[in-house]
């Protein structure tokens, strides 16, 4: 019966009308990002809501959506304090959403991470505690108690939507004394640089200054189809570079800050992980000189789910091509490089314009092309 519910739920989600949109939808295209040397690349969304806080769907729908997009791990981080549906869905046990999702995913290859959202006004703000054991002790009067309790449970805690204008009217995050104290106490470990459709380069600056893990999340409340896929977008995610595909492996990787936040063409992360990800994402399919010329033809394939935007960073220029170009996700692009004279090796150097390793800083990626 469970499998029938999953099947019909997926049929319903994939058959929703596009409401006049004529483009190709991403509904049947799962996430695909390559592994990097030494690590598996896990796709995660660790900030989602259901009717057990202020979302619009039952927890099993979140599991179906994740399976459809090929995610490796999700967390349903219901608001602890904010319960607008409590008149219809009273649940004194704040673990209930996690339990339903865990049961739904039991027969599937999807990791369900136990989490909750600590929901406070500024300057404390909203934070997610994931890898918790029991959400109920986090529901407390004092703002500091949920953080200390989450730490006792071994949780990884990150600051949600730090640039949210409802709490920061200028649209820029402000690291409060309360949050600085949490960092000093080991009770705040990460920060969202991408939340829904918003990228905050100021949050990226805080992540680097405070040595926090870089996070990207959908913060979904409605349907992934309506909020993202019907607009020809994937949800924002965090790529986590893990030694193994397990809850413990994922947790260790987050504490060690091995992440890249992704939203469509935008990739944000520390250079030590962003550069190998971009390098692994591009495969060189062909490399040969056009007959009777010193123009080198190089065919590149993008093996990721993000359109990759590059700019020529070599001394050589391109023939019949802009120095700025895009390799669409899963597709190929041909460069014709004017090497002036034939060479046996070439260092292909491209600046990744859609990627940020620091505010306004794009990494330069190199491939050694041997002919």
Coordinates of C-alpha atoms in Angstrom, one line a residue:
X1 CA 0.0 0.0 0.0
X2 CA 2.9 2.3 0.8
X3 CA 4.4 1.8 -2.6
X4 CA 1.0 2.5 -4.3
X5 CA 0.7 5.8 -2.4
X6 CA 4.2 6.8 -3.5
X7 CA 3.5 5.8 -7.1
X8 CA 0.2 7.8 -7.3
X9 CA 1.8 10.7 -5.4
X10 CA 4.6 10.9 -8.0
X11 CA 2.1 10.6 -10.8
X12 CA 0.1 13.5 -9.4
X13 CA 3.2 15.7 -8.9
X14 CA 4.6 15.0 -12.4
X15 CA 1.2 15.7 -14.1
X16 CA 0.5 19.1 -12.6
X17 CA -0.1 21.6 -15.4
X18 CA 2.5 24.1 -16.4
X19 CA 0.0 27.0 -16.4
X20 CA 1.0 28.4 -19.7
X21 CA 4.7 27.9 -19.5
X22 CA 6.0 26.6 -22.8
X23 CA 9.6 25.6 -21.9
X24 CA 11.0 22.2 -21.1
X25 CA 10.6 21.2 -17.4
X26 CA 13.1 19.6 -15.1
X27 CA 10.7 17.3 -13.4
X28 CA 12.3 14.1 -14.7
X29 CA 15.9 15.3 -14.5
X30 CA 17.7 14.3 -11.2
X31 CA 20.6 16.2 -9.8
X32 CA 24.0 15.1 -11.2
X33 CA 27.3 16.4 -9.8
X34 CA 30.6 14.5 -10.1
X35 CA 32.6 13.2 -7.2
X36 CA 35.9 15.0 -6.4
X37 CA 39.2 13.4 -5.6
X38 CA 38.9 11.6 -2.2
X39 CA 35.2 12.3 -1.7
X40 CA 31.7 11.4 -2.7
X41 CA 29.5 14.3 -3.7
X42 CA 26.2 14.2 -1.9
X43 CA 23.2 16.4 -2.8
X44 CA 21.3 17.7 0.2
X45 CA 18.5 20.1 1.2
X46 CA 18.6 20.6 4.9
X47 CA 15.9 23.3 5.3
X48 CA 12.3 22.3 4.5
X49 CA 8.9 22.7 6.0
X50 CA 5.6 20.7 6.1
X51 CA 2.2 21.2 7.7
X52 CA 3.8 20.3 11.0
X53 CA 5.0 24.0 11.1
X54 CA 4.1 26.5 8.4
X55 CA 4.4 24.4 5.2
X56 CA 1.6 23.2 3.0
X57 CA 2.3 19.5 2.4
X58 CA 2.5 16.3 4.4
X59 CA 6.0 15.0 5.2
X60 CA 5.8 12.1 2.7
X61 CA 5.5 14.6 -0.2
X62 CA 8.9 16.0 0.8
X63 CA 10.3 12.5 0.5
X64 CA 8.7 12.0 -2.9
X65 CA 10.0 15.3 -4.2
X66 CA 13.5 14.4 -3.0
X67 CA 13.4 11.0 -4.7
X68 CA 12.2 12.6 -7.9
X69 CA 15.2 15.0 -8.0
X70 CA 17.7 12.3 -6.9
X71 CA 18.7 13.9 -3.6
X72 CA 20.9 12.0 -1.2
X73 CA 19.7 13.6 2.0
X74 CA 17.0 15.9 3.3
X75 CA 15.9 17.4 6.7
X76 CA 12.5 18.5 7.6
X77 CA 13.3 21.4 9.9
X78 CA 9.9 22.4 11.4
X79 CA 9.7 25.6 13.4
X80 CA 9.8 24.7 17.1
X81 CA 8.0 27.9 18.3
X82 CA 6.0 28.9 15.2
X83 CA 3.0 26.6 14.8
X84 CA 0.3 28.3 12.6
X85 CA -1.5 25.0 12.0
X86 CA -1.7 23.9 15.6
X87 CA -5.6 24.3 15.7
X88 CA -5.9 21.7 13.0
X89 CA -2.7 19.6 13.6
X90 CA -1.8 19.8 17.3
X91 CA 1.4 17.8 17.9
X92 CA 3.0 18.2 21.3
X93 CA 5.8 15.9 20.0
X94 CA 8.0 18.0 17.8
X95 CA 9.6 14.8 16.4
X96 CA 6.5 13.7 14.5
X97 CA 7.4 15.2 11.1
X98 CA 10.8 13.5 11.1
X99 CA 9.2 10.2 12.1
X100 CA 6.7 10.2 9.2
X101 CA 9.4 11.1 6.7
X102 CA 11.7 8.4 8.1
X103 CA 9.0 5.8 7.7
X104 CA 8.2 6.9 4.2
X105 CA 11.8 6.8 3.1
X106 CA 12.5 3.4 4.8
X107 CA 12.4 1.4 1.5
X108 CA 14.3 4.1 -0.5
X109 CA 17.9 5.2 -0.9
X110 CA 17.4 8.6 0.8
X111 CA 19.0 9.8 4.1
X112 CA 16.5 11.5 6.4
X113 CA 18.3 13.9 8.9
X114 CA 16.5 14.8 12.1
X115 CA 16.3 18.5 12.4
X116 CA 14.3 21.5 13.8
X117 CA 14.3 25.3 13.3
X118 CA 14.9 27.5 16.3
X119 CA 12.7 30.5 15.5
X120 CA 13.5 33.8 17.3
X121 CA 13.2 37.4 16.5
X122 CA 16.4 39.4 15.7
X123 CA 19.0 39.7 16.9
X124 CA 18.9 35.9 17.7
X125 CA 17.3 35.1 14.3
X126 CA 16.4 31.7 12.9
X127 CA 18.7 28.7 13.0
X128 CA 18.5 25.1 12.0
X129 CA 19.8 22.3 14.3
X130 CA 20.3 19.1 12.3
X131 CA 21.4 15.6 13.5
X132 CA 19.5 16.1 16.7
X133 CA 18.1 13.2 18.7
X134 CA 15.0 14.7 20.3
X135 CA 13.4 18.0 19.2
X136 CA 11.3 18.5 22.3
X137 CA 14.0 19.7 24.7
X138 CA 14.9 22.5 22.2
X139 CA 11.5 24.1 22.8
X140 CA 12.4 26.5 25.6
X141 CA 11.8 30.0 26.8
X142 CA 15.3 31.3 26.9
X143 CA 16.9 31.9 23.5
X144 CA 20.2 30.4 24.5
X145 CA 18.7 27.1 25.7
X146 CA 17.9 25.5 22.3
X147 CA 21.4 26.0 21.2
X148 CA 23.0 24.5 24.3
X149 CA 20.6 21.6 24.2
X150 CA 21.3 21.0 20.5
X151 CA 25.0 21.0 21.2
X152 CA 24.5 18.4 23.9
X153 CA 22.8 16.2 21.3
X154 CA 25.8 16.6 18.9
X155 CA 23.9 18.8 16.5
X156 CA 25.2 20.8 13.6
X157 CA 23.7 24.3 13.8
X158 CA 23.5 26.9 11.0
X159 CA 22.1 30.4 10.7
X160 CA 19.1 30.6 8.4
X161 CA 18.4 33.3 5.8
X162 CA 20.7 35.8 7.5
X163 CA 19.8 38.6 5.0
X164 CA 16.0 38.1 5.3
X165 CA 14.6 41.6 5.1
X166 CA 11.9 40.9 7.7
X167 CA 14.6 40.8 10.3
X168 CA 17.3 42.8 8.4
X169 CA 15.5 45.6 6.6
X170 CA 18.6 46.6 4.7
X171 CA 18.9 43.1 3.3
X172 CA 22.3 42.6 4.7
X173 CA 23.1 40.1 7.5
X174 CA 24.3 41.5 10.9
X175 CA 26.3 39.2 13.1
X176 CA 24.8 39.9 16.5
X177 CA 26.6 39.6 19.9
X178 CA 24.2 36.7 20.6
X179 CA 25.4 34.8 17.5
X180 CA 29.0 35.6 18.1
X181 CA 28.6 34.1 21.6
X182 CA 27.1 31.0 20.0
X183 CA 30.1 30.7 17.7
X184 CA 32.5 31.0 20.7
X185 CA 30.6 28.3 22.6
X186 CA 30.6 25.9 19.6
X187 CA 26.9 26.3 19.2
X188 CA 26.8 27.8 15.6
X189 CA 28.7 26.0 12.8
X190 CA 27.3 27.2 9.5
X191 CA 25.4 29.9 7.6
X192 CA 23.1 30.0 4.6
X193 CA 24.7 31.9 1.8
X194 CA 21.8 30.8 -0.5
X195 CA 18.2 30.6 0.8
X196 CA 15.3 30.2 -1.7
X197 CA 16.3 32.5 -4.6
X198 CA 18.5 34.8 -2.5
X199 CA 22.3 34.8 -2.6
X200 CA 24.0 36.9 0.0
X201 CA 27.7 37.7 -0.6
X202 CA 27.8 39.4 2.8
X203 CA 26.8 36.0 4.3
X204 CA 29.6 34.4 2.3
X205 CA 32.0 37.0 3.8
X206 CA 30.8 36.1 7.3
X207 CA 31.2 32.4 6.6
X208 CA 34.9 33.0 5.6
X209 CA 35.6 35.4 8.4
X210 CA 34.1 33.2 11.1
X211 CA 35.1 29.8 9.6
X212 CA 31.5 28.7 9.2
X213 CA 30.2 26.0 6.8
X214 CA 28.7 27.4 3.6
X215 CA 25.1 26.2 3.2
X216 CA 22.4 26.5 0.4
X217 CA 18.8 25.5 1.0
X218 CA 15.3 25.7 -0.6
X219 CA 13.5 26.6 2.6
X220 CA 10.5 25.1 0.8
X221 CA 7.0 25.7 2.2
X222 CA 4.9 24.9 -0.9
X223 CA 5.5 22.4 -3.7
X224 CA 9.0 22.1 -5.3
X225 CA 7.2 21.8 -8.6
X226 CA 5.4 25.1 -8.3
X227 CA 8.2 27.1 -6.6
X228 CA 11.1 25.8 -8.7
X229 CA 10.5 23.1 -11.5
X230 CA 7.6 24.9 -13.2
X231 CA 9.9 27.9 -13.5
X232 CA 12.6 25.7 -15.1
X233 CA 14.8 25.9 -12.0
X234 CA 16.2 23.3 -9.6
X235 CA 15.9 23.9 -5.9
X236 CA 19.0 25.4 -4.1
X237 CA 21.0 22.6 -2.5
X238 CA 24.2 22.0 -0.6
X239 CA 26.8 19.7 -2.2
X240 CA 28.6 17.9 0.7
X241 CA 31.9 16.1 0.0
X242 CA 31.8 13.1 2.2
X243 CA 34.0 10.1 2.8
X244 CA 31.0 7.8 2.7
X245 CA 27.3 7.9 1.9
X246 CA 25.8 7.8 5.5
X247 CA 24.3 10.1 8.1
X248 CA 27.6 10.0 10.1
X249 CA 29.6 10.7 7.0
X250 CA 27.4 13.6 6.1
X251 CA 27.6 15.0 9.6
X252 CA 31.4 14.8 9.7
X253 CA 31.7 16.6 6.3
X254 CA 29.5 19.5 7.4
X255 CA 31.5 20.0 10.6
X256 CA 34.7 20.0 8.4
X257 CA 33.1 22.6 6.1
X258 CA 33.4 20.5 2.9
X259 CA 30.5 22.0 1.0
X260 CA 29.5 24.0 -2.0
X261 CA 26.1 25.8 -2.2
X262 CA 24.4 25.6 -5.6
X263 CA 21.4 27.3 -7.2
X264 CA 21.2 26.7 -11.0
X265 CA 24.2 28.5 -12.5
X266 CA 25.5 29.8 -9.2
X267 CA 28.1 27.8 -7.2
X268 CA 29.5 29.2 -3.9
X269 CA 32.1 27.5 -1.8
X270 CA 35.7 27.5 -0.5
X271 CA 38.2 27.3 -3.3
X272 CA 39.7 24.0 -2.1
X273 CA 36.3 22.3 -2.9
X274 CA 34.9 24.6 -5.6
X275 CA 37.9 24.2 -8.0
X276 CA 38.0 20.4 -8.0
X277 CA 34.2 20.3 -8.4
X278 CA 34.3 22.6 -11.5
X279 CA 37.3 20.7 -12.9
X280 CA 35.6 17.4 -12.5
X281 CA 32.4 18.8 -14.1
X282 CA 34.1 19.5 -17.4
X283 CA 35.3 16.6 -19.5
X284 CA 37.5 17.1 -22.6
X285 CA 36.0 14.9 -25.4
X286 CA 38.1 16.0 -28.3
X287 CA 41.4 17.9 -28.9
X288 CA 42.9 18.3 -32.3
X289 CA 44.1 20.9 -34.7
X290 CA 41.9 22.0 -37.5
X291 CA 43.8 20.7 -40.7
X292 CA 46.3 23.1 -42.2
X293 CA 45.9 25.6 -39.3
X294 CA 47.3 26.3 -35.9
X295 CA 43.8 26.6 -34.4
X296 CA 43.2 23.9 -31.7
X297 CA 39.7 22.5 -31.6
X298 CA 38.7 21.4 -28.0
X299 CA 35.3 19.9 -27.3
X300 CA 34.2 20.2 -23.7
X301 CA 31.3 18.4 -22.0
X302 CA 29.5 19.6 -18.9
X303 CA 28.8 16.6 -16.6
X304 CA 26.9 18.6 -14.0
X305 CA 23.4 19.8 -13.5
X306 CA 24.5 23.5 -13.6
X307 CA 25.0 25.6 -16.7
X308 CA 28.7 26.5 -16.4
X309 CA 29.7 30.1 -17.4
X310 CA 33.4 30.6 -18.2
X311 CA 35.7 33.4 -19.4
X312 CA 38.9 32.9 -21.2
X313 CA 41.8 33.3 -18.8
X314 CA 44.7 32.3 -21.2
X315 CA 47.1 34.4 -23.2
X316 CA 45.7 32.8 -26.3
X317 CA 42.4 34.0 -27.8
X318 CA 39.5 32.2 -29.4
X319 CA 38.7 31.9 -33.1
X320 CA 35.1 32.7 -34.0
X321 CA 33.9 32.7 -30.3
X322 CA 33.2 35.0 -27.5
X323 CA 35.8 35.0 -24.6
X324 CA 32.7 34.4 -22.3
X325 CA 30.7 31.3 -23.0
X326 CA 28.3 28.9 -21.4
X327 CA 28.3 25.1 -21.4
X328 CA 24.7 24.0 -20.7
X329 CA 24.2 21.3 -18.2
X330 CA 24.8 17.9 -19.8
X331 CA 25.8 19.4 -23.1
X332 CA 28.9 20.1 -25.2
X333 CA 30.7 23.3 -26.3
X334 CA 33.5 23.6 -28.8
X335 CA 36.4 26.0 -28.3
X336 CA 38.7 27.0 -31.2
X337 CA 41.9 28.2 -29.6
X338 CA 44.5 30.3 -31.6
X339 CA 47.7 28.8 -30.3
X340 CA 49.7 30.7 -33.1
X341 CA 51.9 27.6 -33.6
X342 CA 51.2 23.9 -33.0
X343 CA 52.0 22.7 -29.5
X344 CA 52.0 19.3 -27.8
X345 CA 50.5 20.5 -24.6
X346 CA 48.3 23.4 -23.5
X347 CA 47.1 24.7 -20.2
X348 CA 43.4 25.4 -20.7
X349 CA 42.7 28.2 -18.1
X350 CA 39.1 29.4 -17.7
X351 CA 37.6 31.7 -15.1
X352 CA 34.3 30.4 -13.7
X353 CA 32.1 33.4 -13.8
X354 CA 29.1 31.6 -12.2
X355 CA 31.2 30.5 -9.2
X356 CA 32.3 32.4 -6.1
X357 CA 35.1 31.4 -3.7
X358 CA 34.8 34.8 -1.9
X359 CA 32.7 37.9 -2.4
X360 CA 33.3 39.0 -6.1
X361 CA 36.1 36.4 -6.5
X362 CA 35.8 33.9 -9.3
X363 CA 38.1 30.8 -9.3
X364 CA 40.3 30.1 -12.3
X365 CA 40.2 26.4 -13.3
X366 CA 43.0 24.7 -15.3
X367 CA 43.1 21.5 -17.4
X368 CA 46.2 20.1 -18.9
X369 CA 45.5 19.3 -22.6
X370 CA 48.0 16.8 -24.1
X371 CA 47.7 16.3 -27.8

